[in-house]
Amino acid sequence: MTKAKWGSLGLSLLVVILLVIWMMTGEVKVSSNQAPERQQDPEAELTSVEVETLQARLHEPGIQLQGQLEPWLSVSLSARVAGTVEKVAADLGESVSSGQVLARLSDDGRSALVDRWNARVKQLEADLAAARRLRSDNFTSQSQLLDLESELAAARAELTSARLAVQHLTPTAPFNGIINARQIEPGTLVQIGSPLFELVRIDRLKATGQIPQQSVSQVAVGQPVRIDLLDGGQLRGVVTFVASAANPETRSFAVEIAVENPDLKRVAGGSASLRISLPEVKAMFISPAYLSLGDDGRPGIKYVDGNNRVVFATVRLLSVSTEGAWVTGLPDEIRLITRGGGFVSEGEEVIPVDRSDNRG
């Protein structure tokens, strides 16, 4: 044989030997007209979302209002008789007590008038007593008796008026307070109605505000109120009045609050923020970023339930700020979706990943 034929024969023998070895190993695969079933990881198609476990806790909600602070009592004292101011007994800013004399006006003969009418009353009382004795003996007529009784009544009225005029010469403080304004000096000539002093009481203040009509049903007399002052300070008060009818222009209800001011802070006449406390409820504090709107336009959040399925729950907003929102309407414990909520829908099964694990 030629060398070429021997080479061809050797190659054929090698192929036959390889086929025999392959068949002896039993790795014979049969061709199929159907594609094999695809083996899938059961979690390969699920979306991962980041969650944070939140617990409900007691929260005291409130209604926030802008209000105005006023003195609890404020009165402008005016002259009730004409005269010249002889003495001013109270200075600006002075604390005075109820009944304390604040000034004295000139008498101008008023005391003498009291004495005159007092004497006239005594004379008529004596004349009337004598006339009644004579009447019992028929020595005087009934008409004379009636004339004396009429004169006595008129004299007594004049005496009362004269005494009041003397009292008005020394105006007094109607309540404990502070002299906030003074319009007179010694020598000032005043007429009836001339202003003398302005007296205010500020150890207690009155805060006023307007409650929106959707919130007025939650407010009642006796509820506590926190007053936040512009200087950062705080005062405490209690609701004393809620209007029964709304202002027809603003559709809001007037509210008044008694505010204790034991340190006599000079805040009357200024504005302040009022927070009316409502009864405690269980609520959660979440970032406003996790709030979204449902199909009905109401706010809600997405969380993962015990079966790892997405739940959208409508919530009621108690308060919202830049720091967060207090909401109710949720279970006592939830796994809030903090990342990936926009890529999953309600009822979808997901893989929850705890937020703290990602931070680690």
Tab-separated table of N, CA and C in Angstrom, residues 70-230:
chain	number	residue	atom	x	y	z
A	70	GLU	N	-54.665	89.932	73.237
A	70	GLU	CA	-55.223	91.171	73.766
A	70	GLU	C	-55.212	91.102	75.288
A	71	PRO	N	-55.230	92.259	75.964
A	71	PRO	CA	-55.370	92.229	77.423
A	71	PRO	C	-56.679	91.536	77.816
A	72	TRP	N	-56.648	90.870	78.951
A	72	TRP	CA	-57.874	90.213	79.406
A	72	TRP	C	-58.966	91.255	79.675
A	73	LEU	N	-58.549	92.395	80.268
A	73	LEU	CA	-59.459	93.515	80.482
A	73	LEU	C	-58.756	94.790	80.046
A	74	SER	N	-59.490	95.684	79.434
A	74	SER	CA	-58.936	96.971	79.014
A	74	SER	C	-60.059	98.003	79.060
A	75	VAL	N	-59.801	99.125	79.742
A	75	VAL	CA	-60.836	100.130	79.865
A	75	VAL	C	-60.197	101.515	79.818
A	76	SER	N	-60.913	102.441	79.197
A	76	SER	CA	-60.506	103.837	79.182
A	76	SER	C	-61.351	104.578	80.213
A	77	LEU	N	-60.724	105.087	81.253
A	77	LEU	CA	-61.437	105.797	82.312
A	77	LEU	C	-61.607	107.257	81.914
A	78	SER	N	-62.834	107.748	81.975
A	78	SER	CA	-63.147	109.127	81.589
A	78	SER	C	-63.737	109.887	82.777
A	79	ALA	N	-63.639	111.186	82.708
A	79	ALA	CA	-64.195	112.030	83.764
A	79	ALA	C	-65.727	111.958	83.738
A	80	ARG	N	-66.319	111.854	84.916
A	80	ARG	CA	-67.773	111.798	85.010
A	80	ARG	C	-68.351	113.106	85.532
A	81	VAL	N	-67.446	114.018	85.942
A	81	VAL	CA	-67.849	115.376	86.308
A	81	VAL	C	-66.790	116.329	85.772
A	82	ALA	N	-67.150	117.572	85.613
A	82	ALA	CA	-66.189	118.576	85.169
A	82	ALA	C	-65.392	119.082	86.366
A	83	GLY	N	-64.167	119.507	86.121
A	83	GLY	CA	-63.343	120.033	87.205
A	83	GLY	C	-61.896	120.152	86.794
A	84	THR	N	-61.090	120.639	87.737
A	84	THR	CA	-59.649	120.780	87.523
A	84	THR	C	-58.919	119.665	88.273
A	85	VAL	N	-57.950	119.049	87.600
A	85	VAL	CA	-57.192	117.961	88.230
A	85	VAL	C	-56.300	118.556	89.312
A	86	GLU	N	-56.524	118.175	90.561
A	86	GLU	CA	-55.718	118.654	91.673
A	86	GLU	C	-54.565	117.707	91.985
A	87	LYS	N	-54.768	116.423	91.728
A	87	LYS	CA	-53.723	115.452	92.047
A	87	LYS	C	-53.841	114.249	91.114
A	88	VAL	N	-52.690	113.749	90.652
A	88	VAL	CA	-52.626	112.498	89.892
A	88	VAL	C	-51.948	111.473	90.787
A	89	ALA	N	-52.662	110.402	91.123
A	89	ALA	CA	-52.170	109.442	92.117
A	89	ALA	C	-51.618	108.160	91.504
A	90	ALA	N	-51.533	108.080	90.169
A	90	ALA	CA	-51.009	106.870	89.527
A	90	ALA	C	-50.152	107.275	88.337
A	91	ASP	N	-48.981	106.648	88.231
A	91	ASP	CA	-48.062	106.938	87.130
A	91	ASP	C	-48.186	105.910	86.015
A	92	LEU	N	-47.655	106.242	84.854
A	92	LEU	CA	-47.636	105.305	83.726
A	92	LEU	C	-46.879	104.030	84.108
A	93	GLY	N	-47.457	102.897	83.760
A	93	GLY	CA	-46.805	101.617	84.043
A	93	GLY	C	-46.987	101.122	85.454
A	94	GLU	N	-47.662	101.882	86.293
A	94	GLU	CA	-47.842	101.482	87.699
A	94	GLU	C	-48.950	100.435	87.821
A	95	SER	N	-48.702	99.466	88.679
A	95	SER	CA	-49.733	98.472	88.981
A	95	SER	C	-50.647	99.032	90.060
A	96	VAL	N	-51.934	98.932	89.827
A	96	VAL	CA	-52.908	99.460	90.786
A	96	VAL	C	-53.900	98.358	91.144
A	97	SER	N	-54.540	98.539	92.303
A	97	SER	CA	-55.515	97.562	92.791
A	97	SER	C	-56.930	98.074	92.573
A	98	SER	N	-57.850	97.136	92.526
A	98	SER	CA	-59.255	97.500	92.359
A	98	SER	C	-59.693	98.424	93.497
A	99	GLY	N	-60.328	99.555	93.151
A	99	GLY	CA	-60.782	100.517	94.154
A	99	GLY	C	-59.760	101.574	94.508
A	100	GLN	N	-58.533	101.470	94.024
A	100	GLN	CA	-57.501	102.450	94.348
A	100	GLN	C	-57.791	103.774	93.653
A	101	VAL	N	-57.633	104.900	94.403
A	101	VAL	CA	-57.865	106.234	93.847
A	101	VAL	C	-56.746	106.578	92.879
A	102	LEU	N	-57.119	107.028	91.683
A	102	LEU	CA	-56.134	107.341	90.645
A	102	LEU	C	-55.890	108.839	90.499
A	103	ALA	N	-56.858	109.659	90.868
A	103	ALA	CA	-56.706	111.119	90.741
A	103	ALA	C	-57.752	111.804	91.619
A	104	ARG	N	-57.581	113.126	91.783
A	104	ARG	CA	-58.574	113.897	92.527
A	104	ARG	C	-58.848	115.189	91.763
A	105	LEU	N	-60.155	115.464	91.583
A	105	LEU	CA	-60.583	116.685	90.896
A	105	LEU	C	-61.047	117.720	91.921
A	106	SER	N	-61.112	118.956	91.467
A	106	SER	CA	-61.543	120.047	92.355
A	106	SER	C	-62.988	119.855	92.786
A	107	ASP	N	-63.261	120.233	94.033
A	107	ASP	CA	-64.601	120.046	94.611
A	107	ASP	C	-65.617	120.992	93.995
A	108	ASP	N	-65.267	122.246	93.839
A	108	ASP	CA	-66.131	123.262	93.223
A	108	ASP	C	-67.514	123.324	93.867
A	109	GLY	N	-67.576	123.219	95.209
A	109	GLY	CA	-68.830	123.380	95.950
A	109	GLY	C	-69.707	122.148	95.986
A	110	ARG	N	-69.237	121.024	95.519
A	110	ARG	CA	-70.093	119.820	95.472
A	110	ARG	C	-70.320	119.249	96.878
A	111	SER	N	-69.333	119.319	97.724
A	111	SER	CA	-69.525	118.819	99.099
A	111	SER	C	-70.561	119.657	99.846
A	112	ALA	N	-70.519	120.968	99.601
A	112	ALA	CA	-71.517	121.847	100.247
A	112	ALA	C	-72.916	121.509	99.770
A	113	LEU	N	-73.030	121.134	98.505
A	113	LEU	CA	-74.332	120.761	97.958
A	113	LEU	C	-74.853	119.498	98.627
A	114	VAL	N	-73.949	118.601	98.953
A	114	VAL	CA	-74.359	117.390	99.672
A	114	VAL	C	-74.911	117.762	101.039
A	115	ASP	N	-74.185	118.646	101.726
A	115	ASP	CA	-74.658	119.060	103.059
A	115	ASP	C	-76.030	119.732	102.968
A	116	ARG	N	-76.218	120.553	101.950
A	116	ARG	CA	-77.493	121.267	101.783
A	116	ARG	C	-78.642	120.291	101.586
A	117	TRP	N	-78.483	119.370	100.709
A	117	TRP	CA	-79.563	118.408	100.427
A	117	TRP	C	-79.744	117.434	101.595
A	118	ASN	N	-78.704	117.155	102.273
A	118	ASN	CA	-78.831	116.282	103.438
A	118	ASN	C	-79.704	116.955	104.502
A	119	ALA	N	-79.458	118.253	104.699
A	119	ALA	CA	-80.275	119.002	105.672
A	119	ALA	C	-81.723	119.095	105.209
A	120	ARG	N	-81.929	119.320	103.928
A	120	ARG	CA	-83.286	119.415	103.396
A	120	ARG	C	-84.032	118.108	103.587
A	121	VAL	N	-83.357	116.964	103.369
A	121	VAL	CA	-84.011	115.665	103.568
A	121	VAL	C	-84.421	115.477	105.014
A	122	LYS	N	-83.562	115.860	105.940
A	122	LYS	CA	-83.886	115.693	107.356
A	122	LYS	C	-85.082	116.565	107.743
A	123	GLN	N	-85.122	117.786	107.207
A	123	GLN	CA	-86.252	118.674	107.508
A	123	GLN	C	-87.561	118.095	106.986
A	124	LEU	N	-87.551	117.608	105.776
A	124	LEU	CA	-88.770	117.043	105.188
A	124	LEU	C	-89.193	115.770	105.897
A	125	GLU	N	-88.233	114.982	106.357
A	125	GLU	CA	-88.581	113.769	107.114
A	125	GLU	C	-89.304	114.143	108.409
A	126	ALA	N	-88.826	115.223	109.056
A	126	ALA	CA	-89.482	115.668	110.296
A	126	ALA	C	-90.873	116.220	110.001
A	127	ASP	N	-90.984	117.022	108.934
A	127	ASP	CA	-92.297	117.578	108.565
A	127	ASP	C	-93.286	116.474	108.228
A	128	LEU	N	-92.824	115.450	107.539
A	128	LEU	CA	-93.716	114.358	107.155
A	128	LEU	C	-94.175	113.573	108.374
A	129	ALA	N	-93.268	113.363	109.320
A	129	ALA	CA	-93.646	112.625	110.535
A	129	ALA	C	-94.712	113.402	111.305
A	130	ALA	N	-94.542	114.734	111.379
A	130	ALA	CA	-95.544	115.556	112.091
A	130	ALA	C	-96.867	115.542	111.352
A	131	ALA	N	-96.835	115.627	110.041
A	131	ALA	CA	-98.069	115.630	109.245
A	131	ALA	C	-98.811	114.313	109.400
A	132	ARG	N	-98.123	113.250	109.528
A	132	ARG	CA	-98.798	111.954	109.691
A	132	ARG	C	-99.497	111.872	111.054
A	133	ARG	N	-98.875	112.480	112.067
A	133	ARG	CA	-99.542	112.483	113.378
A	133	ARG	C	-100.811	113.341	113.330
A	134	LEU	N	-100.696	114.499	112.652
A	134	LEU	CA	-101.868	115.367	112.537
A	134	LEU	C	-102.947	114.715	111.680
A	135	ARG	N	-102.521	113.978	110.706
A	135	ARG	CA	-103.499	113.318	109.835
A	135	ARG	C	-104.298	112.285	110.611
A	136	SER	N	-103.630	111.646	111.546
A	136	SER	CA	-104.359	110.654	112.355
A	136	SER	C	-105.441	111.306	113.216
A	137	ASP	N	-105.228	112.614	113.507
A	137	ASP	CA	-106.241	113.348	114.279
A	137	ASP	C	-107.098	114.235	113.379
A	138	ASN	N	-106.956	114.042	112.104
A	138	ASN	CA	-107.735	114.792	111.105
A	138	ASN	C	-107.436	116.285	111.115
A	139	PHE	N	-106.180	116.643	111.513
A	139	PHE	CA	-105.795	118.051	111.506
A	139	PHE	C	-105.054	118.452	110.236
A	140	THR	N	-104.838	117.545	109.340
A	140	THR	CA	-104.183	117.846	108.065
A	140	THR	C	-104.854	117.032	106.973
A	141	SER	N	-104.765	117.547	105.753
A	141	SER	CA	-105.447	116.864	104.647
A	141	SER	C	-104.527	115.804	104.017
A	142	GLN	N	-105.159	114.930	103.282
A	142	GLN	CA	-104.413	113.874	102.590
A	142	GLN	C	-103.507	114.460	101.514
A	143	SER	N	-103.983	115.515	100.873
A	143	SER	CA	-103.190	116.126	99.794
A	143	SER	C	-101.918	116.760	100.337
A	144	GLN	N	-101.994	117.385	101.518
A	144	GLN	CA	-100.798	117.952	102.127
A	144	GLN	C	-99.768	116.866	102.457
A	145	LEU	N	-100.286	115.756	102.930
A	145	LEU	CA	-99.403	114.620	103.264
A	145	LEU	C	-98.697	114.109	102.014
A	146	LEU	N	-99.432	114.019	100.915
A	146	LEU	CA	-98.841	113.530	99.666
A	146	LEU	C	-97.807	114.504	99.110
A	147	ASP	N	-98.072	115.824	99.292
A	147	ASP	CA	-97.106	116.826	98.826
A	147	ASP	C	-95.776	116.690	99.570
A	148	LEU	N	-95.845	116.462	100.867
A	148	LEU	CA	-94.624	116.313	101.652
A	148	LEU	C	-93.849	115.051	101.245
A	149	GLU	N	-94.587	113.983	100.993
A	149	GLU	CA	-93.932	112.732	100.582
A	149	GLU	C	-93.222	112.922	99.229
A	150	SER	N	-93.856	113.678	98.329
A	150	SER	CA	-93.261	113.935	97.020
A	150	SER	C	-92.003	114.783	97.146
A	151	GLU	N	-92.089	115.835	98.007
A	151	GLU	CA	-90.922	116.697	98.201
A	151	GLU	C	-89.757	115.912	98.808
A	152	LEU	N	-90.039	115.035	99.743
A	152	LEU	CA	-88.989	114.239	100.375
A	152	LEU	C	-88.322	113.315	99.372
A	153	ALA	N	-89.124	112.689	98.513
A	153	ALA	CA	-88.549	111.790	97.500
A	153	ALA	C	-87.629	112.550	96.556
A	154	ALA	N	-88.048	113.776	96.148
A	154	ALA	CA	-87.227	114.585	95.259
A	154	ALA	C	-85.935	115.012	95.943
A	155	ALA	N	-86.022	115.384	97.216
A	155	ALA	CA	-84.834	115.804	97.962
A	155	ALA	C	-83.852	114.637	98.121
A	156	ARG	N	-84.378	113.471	98.394
A	156	ARG	CA	-83.508	112.298	98.522
A	156	ARG	C	-82.791	111.996	97.195
A	157	ALA	N	-83.465	112.173	96.063
A	157	ALA	CA	-82.842	111.961	94.754
A	157	ALA	C	-81.722	112.962	94.507
A	158	GLU	N	-81.986	114.229	94.902
A	158	GLU	CA	-80.946	115.249	94.737
A	158	GLU	C	-79.741	114.950	95.628
A	159	LEU	N	-79.993	114.438	96.828
A	159	LEU	CA	-78.893	114.096	97.739
A	159	LEU	C	-78.044	112.969	97.150
A	160	THR	N	-78.706	111.980	96.589
A	160	THR	CA	-77.969	110.868	95.970
A	160	THR	C	-77.113	111.363	94.814
A	161	SER	N	-77.661	112.233	93.979
A	161	SER	CA	-76.919	112.782	92.845
A	161	SER	C	-75.720	113.596	93.320
A	162	ALA	N	-75.907	114.375	94.366
A	162	ALA	CA	-74.810	115.194	94.887
A	162	ALA	C	-73.701	114.322	95.460
A	163	ARG	N	-74.078	113.281	96.153
A	163	ARG	CA	-73.071	112.361	96.714
A	163	ARG	C	-72.282	111.663	95.603
A	164	LEU	N	-72.980	111.266	94.525
A	164	LEU	CA	-72.280	110.624	93.402
A	164	LEU	C	-71.288	111.584	92.757
A	165	ALA	N	-71.681	112.861	92.644
A	165	ALA	CA	-70.784	113.855	92.055
A	165	ALA	C	-69.511	113.976	92.874
A	166	VAL	N	-69.641	113.928	94.195
A	166	VAL	CA	-68.462	113.982	95.065
A	166	VAL	C	-67.600	112.736	94.882
A	167	GLN	N	-68.244	111.573	94.764
A	167	GLN	CA	-67.482	110.331	94.547
A	167	GLN	C	-66.700	110.385	93.231
A	168	HIS	N	-67.307	110.980	92.203
A	168	HIS	CA	-66.656	111.029	90.891
A	168	HIS	C	-65.457	111.974	90.872
A	169	LEU	N	-65.293	112.766	91.947
A	169	LEU	CA	-64.117	113.632	92.030
A	169	LEU	C	-62.841	112.825	92.244
A	170	THR	N	-62.978	111.583	92.678
A	170	THR	CA	-61.813	110.711	92.914
A	170	THR	C	-62.005	109.404	92.136
A	171	PRO	N	-61.741	109.405	90.827
A	171	PRO	CA	-61.903	108.182	90.030
A	171	PRO	C	-61.004	107.058	90.553
A	172	THR	N	-61.534	105.842	90.551
A	172	THR	CA	-60.811	104.684	91.085
A	172	THR	C	-60.656	103.603	90.021
A	173	ALA	N	-59.738	102.690	90.270
A	173	ALA	CA	-59.499	101.569	89.345
A	173	ALA	C	-60.617	100.545	89.494
A	174	PRO	N	-61.246	100.133	88.391
A	174	PRO	CA	-62.329	99.152	88.475
A	174	PRO	C	-61.845	97.721	88.657
A	175	PHE	N	-60.550	97.479	88.429
A	175	PHE	CA	-59.990	96.130	88.606
A	175	PHE	C	-58.481	96.245	88.795
A	176	ASN	N	-57.869	95.162	89.227
A	176	ASN	CA	-56.410	95.142	89.344
A	176	ASN	C	-55.809	95.207	87.946
A	177	GLY	N	-54.875	96.137	87.766
A	177	GLY	CA	-54.293	96.272	86.439
A	177	GLY	C	-53.087	97.190	86.429
A	178	ILE	N	-52.717	97.621	85.223
A	178	ILE	CA	-51.554	98.471	85.012
A	178	ILE	C	-51.992	99.703	84.228
A	179	ILE	N	-51.488	100.865	84.645
A	179	ILE	CA	-51.785	102.104	83.920
A	179	ILE	C	-51.025	102.069	82.593
A	180	ASN	N	-51.771	101.955	81.507
A	180	ASN	CA	-51.151	101.853	80.184
A	180	ASN	C	-51.090	103.196	79.451
A	181	ALA	N	-51.912	104.150	79.877
A	181	ALA	CA	-51.889	105.493	79.284
A	181	ALA	C	-52.466	106.472	80.295
A	182	ARG	N	-51.960	107.713	80.258
A	182	ARG	CA	-52.461	108.760	81.155
A	182	ARG	C	-52.576	110.047	80.360
A	183	GLN	N	-53.767	110.641	80.376
A	183	GLN	CA	-54.017	111.832	79.563
A	183	GLN	C	-54.106	113.110	80.392
A	184	ILE	N	-53.848	113.038	81.675
A	184	ILE	CA	-54.004	114.233	82.527
A	184	ILE	C	-52.734	114.504	83.318
A	185	GLU	N	-52.609	115.748	83.744
A	185	GLU	CA	-51.562	116.205	84.644
A	185	GLU	C	-52.223	117.133	85.658
A	186	PRO	N	-51.583	117.397	86.784
A	186	PRO	CA	-52.157	118.356	87.730
A	186	PRO	C	-52.414	119.707	87.054
A	187	GLY	N	-53.596	120.238	87.233
A	187	GLY	CA	-53.973	121.502	86.613
A	187	GLY	C	-54.779	121.342	85.340
A	188	THR	N	-54.878	120.109	84.834
A	188	THR	CA	-55.654	119.884	83.610
A	188	THR	C	-57.145	120.113	83.885
A	189	LEU	N	-57.796	120.889	83.015
A	189	LEU	CA	-59.237	121.111	83.124
A	189	LEU	C	-59.951	120.043	82.298
A	190	VAL	N	-60.821	119.283	82.939
A	190	VAL	CA	-61.521	118.211	82.246
A	190	VAL	C	-63.023	118.481	82.253
A	191	GLN	N	-63.668	117.950	81.224
A	191	GLN	CA	-65.122	118.003	81.125
A	191	GLN	C	-65.665	116.569	81.248
A	192	ILE	N	-66.979	116.475	81.365
A	192	ILE	CA	-67.581	115.140	81.428
A	192	ILE	C	-67.229	114.382	80.127
A	193	GLY	N	-66.639	113.208	80.279
A	193	GLY	CA	-66.248	112.406	79.120
A	193	GLY	C	-64.794	112.557	78.723
A	194	SER	N	-64.062	113.509	79.332
A	194	SER	CA	-62.641	113.665	79.003
A	194	SER	C	-61.861	112.414	79.444
A	195	PRO	N	-60.965	111.882	78.574
A	195	PRO	CA	-60.206	110.688	78.961
A	195	PRO	C	-59.202	110.991	80.065
A	196	LEU	N	-59.082	110.060	81.004
A	196	LEU	CA	-58.157	110.221	82.129
A	196	LEU	C	-57.025	109.183	82.062
A	197	PHE	N	-57.387	107.919	82.080
A	197	PHE	CA	-56.413	106.837	82.106
A	197	PHE	C	-56.881	105.690	81.204
A	198	GLU	N	-55.915	104.882	80.766
A	198	GLU	CA	-56.217	103.576	80.180
A	198	GLU	C	-55.645	102.520	81.116
A	199	LEU	N	-56.493	101.601	81.540
A	199	LEU	CA	-56.097	100.559	82.489
A	199	LEU	C	-56.232	99.201	81.815
A	200	VAL	N	-55.186	98.379	81.929
A	200	VAL	CA	-55.226	97.055	81.312
A	200	VAL	C	-54.856	95.993	82.344
A	201	ARG	N	-55.400	94.807	82.123
A	201	ARG	CA	-55.012	93.647	82.927
A	201	ARG	C	-54.300	92.666	82.009
A	202	ILE	N	-53.030	92.375	82.312
A	202	ILE	CA	-52.262	91.490	81.429
A	202	ILE	C	-51.701	90.259	82.147
A	203	ASP	N	-52.022	90.067	83.451
A	203	ASP	CA	-51.603	88.807	84.079
A	203	ASP	C	-52.381	87.647	83.470
A	204	ARG	N	-53.455	87.986	82.813
A	204	ARG	CA	-54.203	87.040	81.978
A	204	ARG	C	-54.495	87.758	80.666
A	205	LEU	N	-54.358	87.016	79.554
A	205	LEU	CA	-54.585	87.591	78.236
A	205	LEU	C	-55.739	86.881	77.549
A	206	LYS	N	-56.203	87.474	76.479
A	206	LYS	CA	-57.247	86.856	75.650
A	206	LYS	C	-56.695	86.715	74.239
A	207	ALA	N	-56.630	85.479	73.761
A	207	ALA	CA	-56.195	85.225	72.390
A	207	ALA	C	-57.427	84.969	71.533
A	208	THR	N	-57.443	85.548	70.347
A	208	THR	CA	-58.564	85.370	69.427
A	208	THR	C	-58.050	84.841	68.098
A	209	GLY	N	-58.876	84.053	67.436
A	209	GLY	CA	-58.513	83.498	66.135
A	209	GLY	C	-59.755	83.035	65.399
A	210	GLN	N	-59.530	82.443	64.216
A	210	GLN	CA	-60.620	81.948	63.388
A	210	GLN	C	-60.368	80.479	63.053
A	211	ILE	N	-61.365	79.624	63.315
A	211	ILE	CA	-61.248	78.192	63.054
A	211	ILE	C	-61.915	77.875	61.713
A	212	PRO	N	-61.234	77.162	60.811
A	212	PRO	CA	-61.867	76.771	59.546
A	212	PRO	C	-63.095	75.907	59.805
A	213	GLN	N	-64.076	76.016	58.933
A	213	GLN	CA	-65.337	75.306	59.153
A	213	GLN	C	-65.166	73.791	59.168
A	214	GLN	N	-64.148	73.252	58.467
A	214	GLN	CA	-63.954	71.808	58.457
A	214	GLN	C	-63.338	71.295	59.759
A	215	SER	N	-62.866	72.211	60.614
A	215	SER	CA	-62.212	71.795	61.861
A	215	SER	C	-62.987	72.189	63.108
A	216	VAL	N	-64.014	73.018	62.972
A	216	VAL	CA	-64.673	73.565	64.153
A	216	VAL	C	-65.330	72.488	64.996
A	217	SER	N	-65.757	71.389	64.398
A	217	SER	CA	-66.418	70.324	65.169
A	217	SER	C	-65.465	69.653	66.154
A	218	GLN	N	-64.172	69.825	65.971
A	218	GLN	CA	-63.187	69.202	66.848
A	218	GLN	C	-62.821	70.074	68.041
A	219	VAL	N	-63.350	71.298	68.090
A	219	VAL	CA	-62.959	72.252	69.128
A	219	VAL	C	-64.117	72.463	70.094
A	220	ALA	N	-63.790	72.495	71.395
A	220	ALA	CA	-64.817	72.713	72.414
A	220	ALA	C	-64.215	73.526	73.550
A	221	VAL	N	-65.092	74.154	74.329
A	221	VAL	CA	-64.650	74.922	75.491
A	221	VAL	C	-63.919	73.995	76.462
A	222	GLY	N	-62.797	74.462	76.974
A	222	GLY	CA	-62.023	73.683	77.937
A	222	GLY	C	-60.797	73.001	77.358
A	223	GLN	N	-60.660	72.967	76.025
A	223	GLN	CA	-59.493	72.321	75.429
A	223	GLN	C	-58.236	73.165	75.653
A	224	PRO	N	-57.111	72.493	75.970
A	224	PRO	CA	-55.862	73.245	76.198
A	224	PRO	C	-55.299	73.805	74.898
A	225	VAL	N	-54.580	74.912	75.026
A	225	VAL	CA	-54.020	75.609	73.871
A	225	VAL	C	-52.577	76.016	74.197
A	226	ARG	N	-51.694	75.818	73.222
A	226	ARG	CA	-50.315	76.315	73.349
A	226	ARG	C	-50.171	77.565	72.496
A	227	ILE	N	-49.595	78.611	73.082
A	227	ILE	CA	-49.419	79.878	72.368
A	227	ILE	C	-47.924	80.067	72.109
A	228	ASP	N	-47.528	80.090	70.850
A	228	ASP	CA	-46.131	80.302	70.464
A	228	ASP	C	-45.934	81.773	70.118
A	229	LEU	N	-45.088	82.435	70.900
A	229	LEU	CA	-44.851	83.864	70.721
A	229	LEU	C	-43.784	84.116	69.661
A	230	LEU	N	-43.747	85.321	69.150
A	230	LEU	CA	-42.799	85.661	68.095
A	230	LEU	C	-41.362	85.644	68.586
